[in-house]
Amino acid sequence: MGHPVLRAKARSVEKSEIRAASMQKLIDDMLDTMREYHGVGLAAPQVHEGLRLFVALLDSGDEDDDASREPPEPIAIINPEITVVDPVVVEDWEGCLSIPDIRGLVPRAPEVRVKGYGRDGKRMEIKARGLPARVIQHENDHLDGVLFFDRMTTFETLTFMDEFRRYWAKDEDE
Ligand code: ZN
């Protein structure tokens, strides 16, 4: 937080740029960074590239009991366009790799549809509900220079991770 690119509107990626080695390497680097920091999403401006692109791990978390379940493959979405499917607003906890060690309750739409390009340059469309829908909205906000603080209606729940674990984490298990 503080790098100007995080507050700028990112530019669209040209379709001809998607398959370029430099773009594929950027996507691989973003996936590595997301894994390394145990994130569920990472947008290009977070690695100081002002491009409309993010990677995400869209895991609903609904089937945690099923140990045999394969973890989902992370995806890359280029030039995403989001449509809200369910306009009801739901609050839940968010953190951000660009704002380390802090969480807060953020209102979001519970269900969205996202259209864009995959890293293979083909059109893609995904419908997501729950946590994946939240991740998509959070990452898409990064492409417009918006951080999760900006979406909070009050800062009362802004919490350091130590205090989150101590006072709030039981909320998360519900
Ligand atoms: Zn973030």
PDB file of C-alpha atoms and ligand atoms in Angstrom:
ATOM      1  CA  MET A   1       0.000   0.000   0.000  1.00  0.00           C
ATOM      2  CA  GLY A   2       1.350   3.398  -0.939  1.00  0.00           C
ATOM      3  CA  HIS A   3       2.619   2.491  -4.406  1.00  0.00           C
ATOM      4  CA  PRO A   4       0.701   4.757  -6.830  1.00  0.00           C
ATOM      5  CA  VAL A   5      -0.102   1.865  -9.206  1.00  0.00           C
ATOM      6  CA  LEU A   6      -2.376   0.391  -6.515  1.00  0.00           C
ATOM      7  CA  ARG A   7      -4.547   3.506  -6.717  1.00  0.00           C
ATOM      8  CA  ALA A   8      -4.562   3.848 -10.502  1.00  0.00           C
ATOM      9  CA  LYS A   9      -7.013   2.465 -13.053  1.00  0.00           C
ATOM     10  CA  ALA A  10      -5.284  -0.396 -14.857  1.00  0.00           C
ATOM     11  CA  ARG A  11      -5.349  -0.598 -18.657  1.00  0.00           C
ATOM     12  CA  SER A  12      -6.981  -3.381 -20.695  1.00  0.00           C
ATOM     13  CA  VAL A  13      -4.752  -6.094 -22.095  1.00  0.00           C
ATOM     14  CA  GLU A  14      -4.734  -6.316 -25.906  1.00  0.00           C
ATOM     15  CA  LYS A  15      -5.891  -9.704 -27.126  1.00  0.00           C
ATOM     16  CA  SER A  16      -2.600 -10.045 -29.062  1.00  0.00           C
ATOM     17  CA  GLU A  17      -0.613  -9.526 -25.821  1.00  0.00           C
ATOM     18  CA  ILE A  18      -2.169 -12.457 -23.969  1.00  0.00           C
ATOM     19  CA  ARG A  19      -0.112 -15.232 -25.540  1.00  0.00           C
ATOM     20  CA  ALA A  20       3.142 -13.247 -25.426  1.00  0.00           C
ATOM     21  CA  ALA A  21       5.872 -14.877 -23.364  1.00  0.00           C
ATOM     22  CA  SER A  22       6.136 -11.819 -21.108  1.00  0.00           C
ATOM     23  CA  MET A  23       2.408 -11.968 -20.272  1.00  0.00           C
ATOM     24  CA  GLN A  24       2.511 -15.723 -19.618  1.00  0.00           C
ATOM     25  CA  LYS A  25       5.537 -15.196 -17.368  1.00  0.00           C
ATOM     26  CA  LEU A  26       3.737 -12.426 -15.476  1.00  0.00           C
ATOM     27  CA  ILE A  27       0.801 -14.795 -14.880  1.00  0.00           C
ATOM     28  CA  ASP A  28       3.135 -17.581 -13.686  1.00  0.00           C
ATOM     29  CA  ASP A  29       4.928 -15.145 -11.368  1.00  0.00           C
ATOM     30  CA  MET A  30       1.591 -13.944  -9.966  1.00  0.00           C
ATOM     31  CA  LEU A  31       0.473 -17.536  -9.339  1.00  0.00           C
ATOM     32  CA  ASP A  32       3.783 -18.235  -7.538  1.00  0.00           C
ATOM     33  CA  THR A  33       3.419 -15.091  -5.438  1.00  0.00           C
ATOM     34  CA  MET A  34      -0.179 -15.923  -4.540  1.00  0.00           C
ATOM     35  CA  ARG A  35       0.860 -19.428  -3.422  1.00  0.00           C
ATOM     36  CA  GLU A  36       3.902 -18.190  -1.537  1.00  0.00           C
ATOM     37  CA  TYR A  37       1.803 -15.773   0.533  1.00  0.00           C
ATOM     38  CA  HIS A  38      -1.134 -18.186   0.892  1.00  0.00           C
ATOM     39  CA  GLY A  39      -3.458 -15.725  -0.843  1.00  0.00           C
ATOM     40  CA  VAL A  40      -6.685 -16.613  -2.640  1.00  0.00           C
ATOM     41  CA  GLY A  41      -6.264 -13.895  -5.235  1.00  0.00           C
ATOM     42  CA  LEU A  42      -3.720 -11.471  -6.661  1.00  0.00           C
ATOM     43  CA  ALA A  43      -4.246  -8.655  -9.149  1.00  0.00           C
ATOM     44  CA  ALA A  44      -1.555  -7.338 -11.506  1.00  0.00           C
ATOM     45  CA  PRO A  45      -1.390  -3.868  -9.858  1.00  0.00           C
ATOM     46  CA  GLN A  46      -0.338  -5.641  -6.645  1.00  0.00           C
ATOM     47  CA  VAL A  47       2.864  -6.668  -8.400  1.00  0.00           C
ATOM     48  CA  HIS A  48       3.107  -3.130  -9.843  1.00  0.00           C
ATOM     49  CA  GLU A  49       1.785  -3.952 -13.310  1.00  0.00           C
ATOM     50  CA  GLY A  50      -1.088  -1.681 -14.297  1.00  0.00           C
ATOM     51  CA  LEU A  51      -2.917  -4.324 -16.337  1.00  0.00           C
ATOM     52  CA  ARG A  52      -6.489  -5.615 -16.114  1.00  0.00           C
ATOM     53  CA  LEU A  53      -5.655  -9.128 -14.997  1.00  0.00           C
ATOM     54  CA  PHE A  54      -5.916 -11.174 -11.829  1.00  0.00           C
ATOM     55  CA  VAL A  55      -5.303 -14.710 -10.628  1.00  0.00           C
ATOM     56  CA  ALA A  56      -7.564 -16.386  -8.084  1.00  0.00           C
ATOM     57  CA  LEU A  57      -8.202 -19.611  -6.270  1.00  0.00           C
ATOM     58  CA  LEU A  58     -11.965 -19.963  -6.472  1.00  0.00           C
ATOM     59  CA  ASP A  59     -12.594 -22.444  -3.673  1.00  0.00           C
ATOM     60  CA  SER A  60     -16.064 -22.384  -2.170  1.00  0.00           C
ATOM     61  CA  GLY A  61     -14.742 -24.039   0.998  1.00  0.00           C
ATOM     62  CA  ASP A  62     -18.067 -25.861   1.251  1.00  0.00           C
ATOM     63  CA  GLU A  63     -16.605 -29.327   1.014  1.00  0.00           C
ATOM     64  CA  ASP A  64     -13.746 -29.109   3.496  1.00  0.00           C
ATOM     65  CA  ASP A  65     -14.806 -32.388   5.084  1.00  0.00           C
ATOM     66  CA  ASP A  66     -14.159 -34.268   1.900  1.00  0.00           C
ATOM     67  CA  ALA A  67     -10.439 -35.042   2.202  1.00  0.00           C
ATOM     68  CA  SER A  68     -10.381 -36.785  -1.176  1.00  0.00           C
ATOM     69  CA  ARG A  69     -11.417 -33.632  -2.976  1.00  0.00           C
ATOM     70  CA  GLU A  70      -8.721 -32.140  -5.205  1.00  0.00           C
ATOM     71  CA  PRO A  71      -8.012 -28.481  -4.453  1.00  0.00           C
ATOM     72  CA  PRO A  72      -9.208 -26.297  -7.344  1.00  0.00           C
ATOM     73  CA  GLU A  73      -6.720 -25.087  -9.924  1.00  0.00           C
ATOM     74  CA  PRO A  74      -6.095 -21.352  -9.729  1.00  0.00           C
ATOM     75  CA  ILE A  75      -7.323 -19.392 -12.726  1.00  0.00           C
ATOM     76  CA  ALA A  76      -6.222 -16.224 -14.479  1.00  0.00           C
ATOM     77  CA  ILE A  77      -8.841 -13.783 -15.771  1.00  0.00           C
ATOM     78  CA  ILE A  78      -7.839 -11.060 -18.214  1.00  0.00           C
ATOM     79  CA  ASN A  79      -9.975  -7.963 -18.867  1.00  0.00           C
ATOM     80  CA  PRO A  80     -12.690  -9.157 -16.455  1.00  0.00           C
ATOM     81  CA  GLU A  81     -16.170  -7.698 -16.636  1.00  0.00           C
ATOM     82  CA  ILE A  82     -18.343  -8.337 -13.635  1.00  0.00           C
ATOM     83  CA  THR A  83     -22.115  -8.477 -13.470  1.00  0.00           C
ATOM     84  CA  VAL A  84     -23.851  -8.752 -10.128  1.00  0.00           C
ATOM     85  CA  VAL A  85     -26.320 -11.655 -10.176  1.00  0.00           C
ATOM     86  CA  ASP A  86     -27.702 -11.338  -6.660  1.00  0.00           C
ATOM     87  CA  PRO A  87     -27.838  -7.709  -5.516  1.00  0.00           C
ATOM     88  CA  VAL A  88     -28.336  -8.510  -1.825  1.00  0.00           C
ATOM     89  CA  VAL A  89     -25.326  -7.281   0.168  1.00  0.00           C
ATOM     90  CA  VAL A  90     -23.430  -9.653   2.460  1.00  0.00           C
ATOM     91  CA  GLU A  91     -20.632  -8.677   4.855  1.00  0.00           C
ATOM     92  CA  ASP A  92     -17.654 -10.931   5.430  1.00  0.00           C
ATOM     93  CA  TRP A  93     -13.992 -10.701   6.394  1.00  0.00           C
ATOM     94  CA  GLU A  94     -11.362  -9.719   3.871  1.00  0.00           C
ATOM     95  CA  GLY A  95      -7.639  -9.254   3.931  1.00  0.00           C
ATOM     96  CA  CYS A  96      -5.259  -8.178   1.205  1.00  0.00           C
ATOM     97  CA  LEU A  97      -1.661  -9.080   0.389  1.00  0.00           C
ATOM     98  CA  SER A  98      -1.052  -5.361  -0.236  1.00  0.00           C
ATOM     99  CA  ILE A  99      -2.314  -4.468   3.247  1.00  0.00           C
ATOM    100  CA  PRO A 100      -0.560  -7.123   5.336  1.00  0.00           C
ATOM    101  CA  ASP A 101      -1.840  -8.307   8.669  1.00  0.00           C
ATOM    102  CA  ILE A 102      -5.170  -6.468   8.630  1.00  0.00           C
ATOM    103  CA  ARG A 103      -8.726  -7.662   8.190  1.00  0.00           C
ATOM    104  CA  GLY A 104     -12.076  -5.969   8.038  1.00  0.00           C
ATOM    105  CA  LEU A 105     -15.729  -6.694   7.310  1.00  0.00           C
ATOM    106  CA  VAL A 106     -16.576  -5.744   3.723  1.00  0.00           C
ATOM    107  CA  PRO A 107     -20.027  -5.678   2.108  1.00  0.00           C
ATOM    108  CA  ARG A 108     -20.191  -7.445  -1.269  1.00  0.00           C
ATOM    109  CA  ALA A 109     -22.720  -9.006  -3.618  1.00  0.00           C
ATOM    110  CA  PRO A 110     -23.032 -12.745  -2.855  1.00  0.00           C
ATOM    111  CA  GLU A 111     -23.192 -13.834  -6.473  1.00  0.00           C
ATOM    112  CA  VAL A 112     -21.535 -12.496  -9.617  1.00  0.00           C
ATOM    113  CA  ARG A 113     -20.878 -13.471 -13.198  1.00  0.00           C
ATOM    114  CA  VAL A 114     -17.471 -12.643 -14.631  1.00  0.00           C
ATOM    115  CA  LYS A 115     -16.558 -12.576 -18.314  1.00  0.00           C
ATOM    116  CA  GLY A 116     -13.075 -12.139 -19.680  1.00  0.00           C
ATOM    117  CA  TYR A 117     -10.204 -13.957 -21.352  1.00  0.00           C
ATOM    118  CA  GLY A 118      -8.317 -16.936 -20.017  1.00  0.00           C
ATOM    119  CA  ARG A 119      -4.527 -17.123 -20.269  1.00  0.00           C
ATOM    120  CA  ASP A 120      -4.995 -19.156 -23.471  1.00  0.00           C
ATOM    121  CA  GLY A 121      -6.596 -16.092 -25.069  1.00  0.00           C
ATOM    122  CA  LYS A 122     -10.047 -17.697 -25.226  1.00  0.00           C
ATOM    123  CA  ARG A 123     -13.212 -16.028 -23.943  1.00  0.00           C
ATOM    124  CA  MET A 124     -14.342 -17.352 -20.595  1.00  0.00           C
ATOM    125  CA  GLU A 125     -17.305 -16.855 -18.323  1.00  0.00           C
ATOM    126  CA  ILE A 126     -17.743 -17.949 -14.712  1.00  0.00           C
ATOM    127  CA  LYS A 127     -20.608 -17.666 -12.285  1.00  0.00           C
ATOM    128  CA  ALA A 128     -19.513 -17.583  -8.657  1.00  0.00           C
ATOM    129  CA  ARG A 129     -21.283 -17.503  -5.322  1.00  0.00           C
ATOM    130  CA  GLY A 130     -20.043 -17.029  -1.760  1.00  0.00           C
ATOM    131  CA  LEU A 131     -16.291 -16.732  -1.134  1.00  0.00           C
ATOM    132  CA  PRO A 132     -15.293 -17.061  -4.820  1.00  0.00           C
ATOM    133  CA  ALA A 133     -17.698 -14.218  -5.689  1.00  0.00           C
ATOM    134  CA  ARG A 134     -16.084 -12.129  -2.948  1.00  0.00           C
ATOM    135  CA  VAL A 135     -12.568 -12.893  -4.200  1.00  0.00           C
ATOM    136  CA  ILE A 136     -13.540 -11.908  -7.755  1.00  0.00           C
ATOM    137  CA  GLN A 137     -15.002  -8.570  -6.609  1.00  0.00           C
ATOM    138  CA  HIS A 138     -11.985  -7.834  -4.385  1.00  0.00           C
ATOM    139  CA  GLU A 139      -9.485  -8.566  -7.177  1.00  0.00           C
ATOM    140  CA  ASN A 140     -11.517  -6.724  -9.783  1.00  0.00           C
ATOM    141  CA  ASP A 141     -11.544  -3.659  -7.500  1.00  0.00           C
ATOM    142  CA  HIS A 142      -7.728  -3.651  -7.618  1.00  0.00           C
ATOM    143  CA  LEU A 143      -7.962  -3.031 -11.376  1.00  0.00           C
ATOM    144  CA  ASP A 144      -9.799   0.224 -10.645  1.00  0.00           C
ATOM    145  CA  GLY A 145      -7.473   1.329  -7.848  1.00  0.00           C
ATOM    146  CA  VAL A 146     -10.001   0.393  -5.174  1.00  0.00           C
ATOM    147  CA  LEU A 147      -8.854  -1.255  -1.920  1.00  0.00           C
ATOM    148  CA  PHE A 148     -11.134  -3.150   0.455  1.00  0.00           C
ATOM    149  CA  PHE A 149     -11.012  -0.290   2.981  1.00  0.00           C
ATOM    150  CA  ASP A 150     -12.882   1.813   0.437  1.00  0.00           C
ATOM    151  CA  ARG A 151     -15.817  -0.601   0.473  1.00  0.00           C
ATOM    152  CA  MET A 152     -16.183  -0.721   4.256  1.00  0.00           C
ATOM    153  CA  THR A 153     -19.150   1.164   5.681  1.00  0.00           C
ATOM    154  CA  THR A 154     -17.393   1.593   9.042  1.00  0.00           C
ATOM    155  CA  PHE A 155     -13.832   0.977  10.249  1.00  0.00           C
ATOM    156  CA  GLU A 156     -14.989  -0.463  13.562  1.00  0.00           C
ATOM    157  CA  THR A 157     -14.114  -3.988  12.461  1.00  0.00           C
ATOM    158  CA  LEU A 158     -10.653  -3.093  11.108  1.00  0.00           C
ATOM    159  CA  THR A 159      -8.512  -5.612  12.956  1.00  0.00           C
ATOM    160  CA  PHE A 160      -4.880  -6.737  13.157  1.00  0.00           C
ATOM    161  CA  MET A 161      -4.438 -10.473  12.548  1.00  0.00           C
ATOM    162  CA  ASP A 162      -3.410 -11.201  16.174  1.00  0.00           C
ATOM    163  CA  GLU A 163      -6.568  -9.557  17.447  1.00  0.00           C
ATOM    164  CA  PHE A 164      -8.604 -11.132  14.650  1.00  0.00           C
ATOM    165  CA  ARG A 165      -7.566 -14.596  15.814  1.00  0.00           C
ATOM    166  CA  ARG A 166      -8.191 -13.672  19.420  1.00  0.00           C
ATOM    167  CA  TYR A 167     -11.527 -11.881  19.216  1.00  0.00           C
ATOM    168  CA  TRP A 168     -13.127 -12.517  15.846  1.00  0.00           C
ATOM    169  CA  ALA A 169     -11.967 -15.811  14.359  1.00  0.00           C
ATOM    170  CA  LYS A 170     -14.777 -17.822  15.952  1.00  0.00           C
ATOM    171  CA  ASP A 171     -17.140 -15.775  13.776  1.00  0.00           C
ATOM    172  CA  GLU A 172     -15.395 -17.098  10.713  1.00  0.00           C
ATOM    173  CA  ASP A 173     -16.084 -20.752  11.511  1.00  0.00           C
ATOM    174  CA  GLU A 174     -19.828 -20.284  11.426  1.00  0.00           C
TER     175      GLU A 174
HETATM  176 ZN    ZN B   1      -6.251  -7.196  -2.338  1.00  0.00          ZN
END
